[in-house]
XYZ file of C-alpha atoms in Angstrom:
307
model
C -34.735 20.691 -59.592
C -31.871 21.433 -61.350
C -31.960 25.481 -60.921
C -31.647 24.220 -57.511
C -28.449 22.387 -57.903
C -27.053 24.894 -59.440
C -27.722 27.328 -56.463
C -26.703 24.579 -54.149
C -22.714 24.612 -56.134
C -23.051 28.222 -57.036
C -23.192 28.481 -52.942
C -20.466 25.835 -52.416
C -18.417 27.077 -54.808
C -18.304 30.724 -53.530
C -17.662 29.402 -49.911
C -14.660 27.672 -51.580
C -13.342 31.178 -53.045
C -13.720 32.517 -49.998
C -12.013 29.946 -48.191
C -10.324 27.870 -50.131
C -8.277 25.807 -47.404
C -11.668 25.513 -44.970
C -12.722 21.980 -45.641
C -9.375 20.891 -46.599
C -7.941 21.985 -43.052
C -11.224 20.262 -41.362
C -10.679 17.172 -43.150
C -6.878 16.987 -42.245
C -7.586 17.892 -38.978
C -9.990 14.734 -38.462
C -7.562 12.628 -40.066
C -4.658 13.234 -37.872
C -7.015 13.396 -34.473
C -8.087 9.564 -35.127
C -4.908 8.953 -36.766
C -3.206 10.078 -33.071
C -5.831 8.238 -31.379
C -5.173 5.120 -32.983
C -1.665 5.424 -32.456
C -1.845 6.259 -28.869
C -4.278 3.043 -28.690
C -1.843 0.941 -29.945
C 1.331 2.910 -28.445
C -0.727 1.498 -24.887
C -1.730 -1.586 -25.935
C 1.649 -2.424 -27.188
C 3.588 -1.557 -23.947
C 1.181 -3.714 -22.382
C 1.534 -6.470 -24.121
C 5.507 -6.048 -23.311
C 5.423 -6.126 -19.612
C 2.162 -8.671 -19.122
C 4.679 -11.512 -20.059
C 7.162 -10.475 -17.548
C 4.055 -9.418 -14.389
C 2.832 -13.032 -15.463
C 6.193 -14.903 -14.732
C 6.607 -12.830 -11.647
C 2.562 -13.225 -10.029
C 2.672 -16.983 -10.907
C 5.935 -17.776 -10.107
C 5.328 -16.224 -6.780
C 2.081 -18.431 -6.625
C 4.149 -21.478 -7.083
C 6.709 -20.297 -4.390
C 3.678 -20.191 -1.834
C 2.074 -23.252 -2.663
C 5.507 -25.196 -2.199
C 6.145 -23.430 0.896
C 2.648 -24.380 1.990
C 3.189 -27.981 1.293
C 6.300 -28.025 3.055
C 4.604 -26.017 5.923
C 1.723 -28.343 6.227
C 1.918 -28.901 9.769
C 1.213 -25.242 10.072
C -1.601 -25.562 8.006
C -2.755 -28.035 9.630
C -2.677 -26.446 12.883
C -4.405 -23.516 11.660
C -7.403 -25.789 10.154
C -7.636 -27.278 13.972
C -8.650 -23.566 15.476
C -11.743 -22.239 15.856
C -12.857 -20.424 12.750
C -9.115 -21.598 11.204
C -11.104 -22.806 8.166
C -12.831 -19.913 7.672
C -9.271 -17.636 7.814
C -7.532 -19.978 5.937
C -10.053 -19.568 2.669
C -9.917 -15.686 3.067
C -6.261 -16.463 2.955
C -5.953 -18.307 -0.322
C -8.649 -15.935 -2.082
C -6.543 -12.558 -0.505
C -3.625 -14.171 -2.427
C -5.370 -15.163 -5.577
C -7.172 -11.278 -5.955
C -3.972 -9.547 -4.984
C -1.768 -10.834 -6.908
C -3.996 -11.478 -10.235
C -6.166 -8.912 -10.086
C -4.263 -6.257 -8.661
C -0.559 -7.038 -8.822
C -0.399 -7.587 -12.735
C -2.036 -4.787 -13.485
C -0.101 -2.816 -10.811
C 3.442 -4.010 -12.048
C 2.571 -3.480 -15.998
C 1.683 0.376 -15.231
C 5.080 0.361 -13.035
C 6.783 -0.702 -15.785
C 5.835 1.720 -18.535
C 6.627 4.321 -16.016
C 10.483 2.603 -16.427
C 12.410 4.293 -19.516
C 15.477 2.155 -19.757
C 15.375 -1.569 -20.275
C 18.609 -2.407 -19.132
C 21.038 -1.101 -16.658
C 24.630 0.509 -17.612
C 26.634 -1.888 -15.902
C 26.353 -4.835 -13.254
C 27.349 -2.326 -10.441
C 24.454 0.321 -11.347
C 22.288 -2.620 -11.452
C 23.360 -3.587 -8.143
C 23.718 -0.676 -6.457
C 19.836 0.128 -8.396
C 18.431 -3.219 -6.983
C 19.893 -2.501 -3.387
C 18.380 1.249 -3.661
C 14.896 -0.399 -4.270
C 15.129 -3.177 -1.658
C 15.989 -0.220 1.064
C 13.619 2.150 -0.476
C 10.766 -0.536 -0.143
C 11.766 -1.649 3.324
C 11.693 2.095 4.711
C 8.496 2.519 3.207
C 6.848 -0.391 4.421
C 8.310 -0.320 8.168
C 6.333 3.416 8.162
C 3.201 2.009 7.220
C 3.287 -0.700 9.368
C 4.184 1.410 12.176
C 1.874 3.404 11.527
C -0.948 0.519 11.290
C 0.192 -0.712 15.012
C -0.011 3.021 16.280
C -3.294 4.504 15.538
C -6.453 2.144 16.203
C -8.324 3.565 13.349
C -5.728 2.537 10.979
C -4.884 -1.420 12.692
C -8.483 -2.150 11.499
C -7.029 -2.471 7.956
C -4.269 -4.677 9.395
C -6.183 -6.848 12.074
C -6.488 -9.516 9.368
C -2.545 -10.007 8.858
C -2.209 -10.461 12.797
C -5.411 -12.985 13.085
C -2.153 -15.484 12.093
C -0.228 -15.300 15.008
C -0.305 -19.129 16.800
C -0.114 -20.711 13.253
C 1.813 -18.629 10.620
C 1.753 -20.249 7.046
C 3.405 -18.331 3.858
C 0.374 -17.583 2.787
C -0.457 -15.269 5.767
C 2.202 -12.992 4.076
C -0.274 -11.888 1.425
C -3.919 -12.354 3.458
C -3.864 -8.514 4.180
C -7.047 -5.846 3.527
C -7.066 -4.414 0.285
C -6.358 -0.873 1.424
C -3.008 -3.018 3.259
C -1.935 -4.008 0.000
C -2.075 -0.943 -1.808
C -0.552 1.431 0.736
C 2.030 -1.121 2.074
C 2.840 -3.179 -0.739
C 2.588 -1.643 -4.235
C 2.707 2.366 -2.850
C 6.122 1.804 -1.952
C 7.134 0.320 -5.787
C 5.743 2.996 -7.501
C 7.417 5.627 -4.825
C 10.770 4.433 -5.780
C 9.927 4.236 -9.245
C 10.140 8.079 -9.049
C 13.007 8.381 -6.946
C 15.221 6.253 -8.560
C 16.582 5.669 -11.813
C 15.459 2.250 -12.413
C 15.680 0.265 -15.202
C 12.526 -2.885 -15.887
C 16.269 -5.624 -15.406
C 16.614 -4.263 -12.130
C 12.831 -3.702 -11.248
C 11.836 -7.078 -12.065
C 15.099 -8.542 -10.192
C 14.418 -6.237 -6.969
C 10.155 -7.325 -7.434
C 11.423 -10.961 -7.374
C 13.855 -10.768 -3.959
C 11.189 -8.691 -2.094
C 8.788 -11.687 -2.814
C 10.271 -14.464 -2.034
C 11.570 -13.062 1.056
C 8.437 -11.970 1.832
C 7.518 -15.449 1.530
C 10.643 -16.586 3.612
C 9.505 -14.615 6.611
C 6.397 -16.278 6.814
C 7.213 -19.771 6.941
C 8.306 -20.724 10.469
C 9.999 -23.739 9.592
C 13.100 -22.086 8.599
C 12.934 -19.586 11.620
C 16.060 -21.045 12.760
C 18.184 -21.423 9.575
C 17.548 -18.082 8.526
C 18.457 -16.584 12.092
C 21.821 -18.203 11.783
C 22.371 -17.374 7.997
C 21.104 -13.939 8.023
C 23.393 -10.756 9.078
C 22.064 -9.026 11.793
C 20.835 -6.039 9.055
C 18.434 -8.079 7.206
C 15.123 -9.318 8.361
C 14.855 -13.482 9.184
C 11.930 -14.975 9.431
C 12.493 -15.530 13.809
C 12.288 -11.591 13.591
C 9.239 -11.473 11.758
C 7.668 -14.212 13.750
C 9.030 -12.006 16.779
C 6.096 -9.763 15.530
C 3.663 -11.842 15.093
C 3.815 -13.495 18.824
C 4.673 -9.973 20.422
C 3.030 -7.642 17.965
C 4.716 -4.523 19.316
C 8.304 -5.523 17.782
C 10.354 -6.152 14.872
C 8.342 -4.057 12.446
C 10.757 -4.109 9.327
C 9.663 -6.382 5.989
C 11.041 -8.062 4.210
C 14.127 -7.409 3.452
C 16.480 -4.597 5.497
C 16.283 -4.312 8.893
C 15.128 -1.262 9.589
C 14.532 -1.385 13.640
C 17.998 -2.543 13.636
C 19.618 -0.351 11.386
C 17.385 2.496 13.411
C 18.521 1.344 16.604
C 22.284 0.649 15.309
C 22.370 4.526 14.261
C 20.909 5.433 18.035
C 23.688 3.289 19.396
C 26.462 5.191 17.624
C 24.646 8.450 18.372
C 24.974 7.617 21.972
C 28.538 7.669 21.914
C 29.685 10.147 19.558
C 27.436 13.050 21.567
C 28.575 13.118 25.151
C 26.556 12.694 28.561
C 26.727 15.882 29.705
C 24.963 17.109 25.934
C 22.592 14.816 26.120
C 21.274 15.108 29.590
C 21.235 18.697 28.423
C 19.527 18.486 25.486
C 16.801 16.005 27.469
C 16.124 18.549 30.060
C 15.875 21.156 27.629
C 13.448 19.624 25.377
C 11.513 18.108 28.819
C 11.182 21.873 29.803
C 9.774 23.026 26.692
C 7.025 20.579 26.210
C 6.164 20.500 29.932
C 4.492 18.185 31.777
C 1.450 17.698 29.132
C 2.946 15.581 27.350
C 2.265 11.758 27.773
C 2.918 8.558 26.137
C 0.759 6.020 26.547
C 1.254 2.313 27.658
C 2.266 -0.606 24.821
C 0.030 -2.908 26.763
C -2.902 0.107 26.338
C -2.769 0.120 22.928
C -2.405 -3.350 21.818
C -5.588 -3.776 24.267
C -7.505 -1.465 22.025
C -6.485 -2.736 18.857
C -7.314 -6.275 19.655
């Protein structure tokens, strides 16, 4: 046995002599890898803990505001419950709100906040511009997604739940949407806006609060007349969005900048700038190029298919 131990020790010494840094480098590499992994996990956990409080305040603040507006709109809620299938629809609405705000909204906010590098803006002017940029970017993206849902019967199935609230639209209907619509139309615009804009944490939080508040306001019929009088024409009012729920083929904008009105104003300005003769020439050239094979389906036909 002593001879065997001497042989093993001699072999180990020979290995160390041939490559004296082998065992040291291996242990050091293992230690560094473990340290790096622990550090990474601690940084992620620290970042999540840092932004969780803000996410909690924004999401549960929105839930609290929804509850207050829902109580204020109790007549609308009673009308919905009196409809055939209204109780089941209202239960679906409450479930969708809780799932979207808590299970999706909080993690989505934390992930978005982690991507933001700056905590505060350099000036009040910069903060105002970033918030307005965030609101406008969100409005444009939601407008495009919303139009796509209405333009395609295949996509409309993901939007159909929201338009079951047509006669009676309580505030909770604002987030009574499918999971696909919530991710594509509500969450994704924030992520894209963060890549486009040099946003900071404070501006992100304020922008998200403004969007959440006006999203609820747009689904509160009791203030329809007030918002129509007080808000400017380039801002979505409750009346505008209620008209969309009633007619379905107009006022696709929500919840802040009225992209429909902005596009219409830009179109009117373009018509004033371009002479009538130039516009006619352009239309004739376009129609002759495309020919008669191009046709646009009627709005009523498309709506009939969707319904």
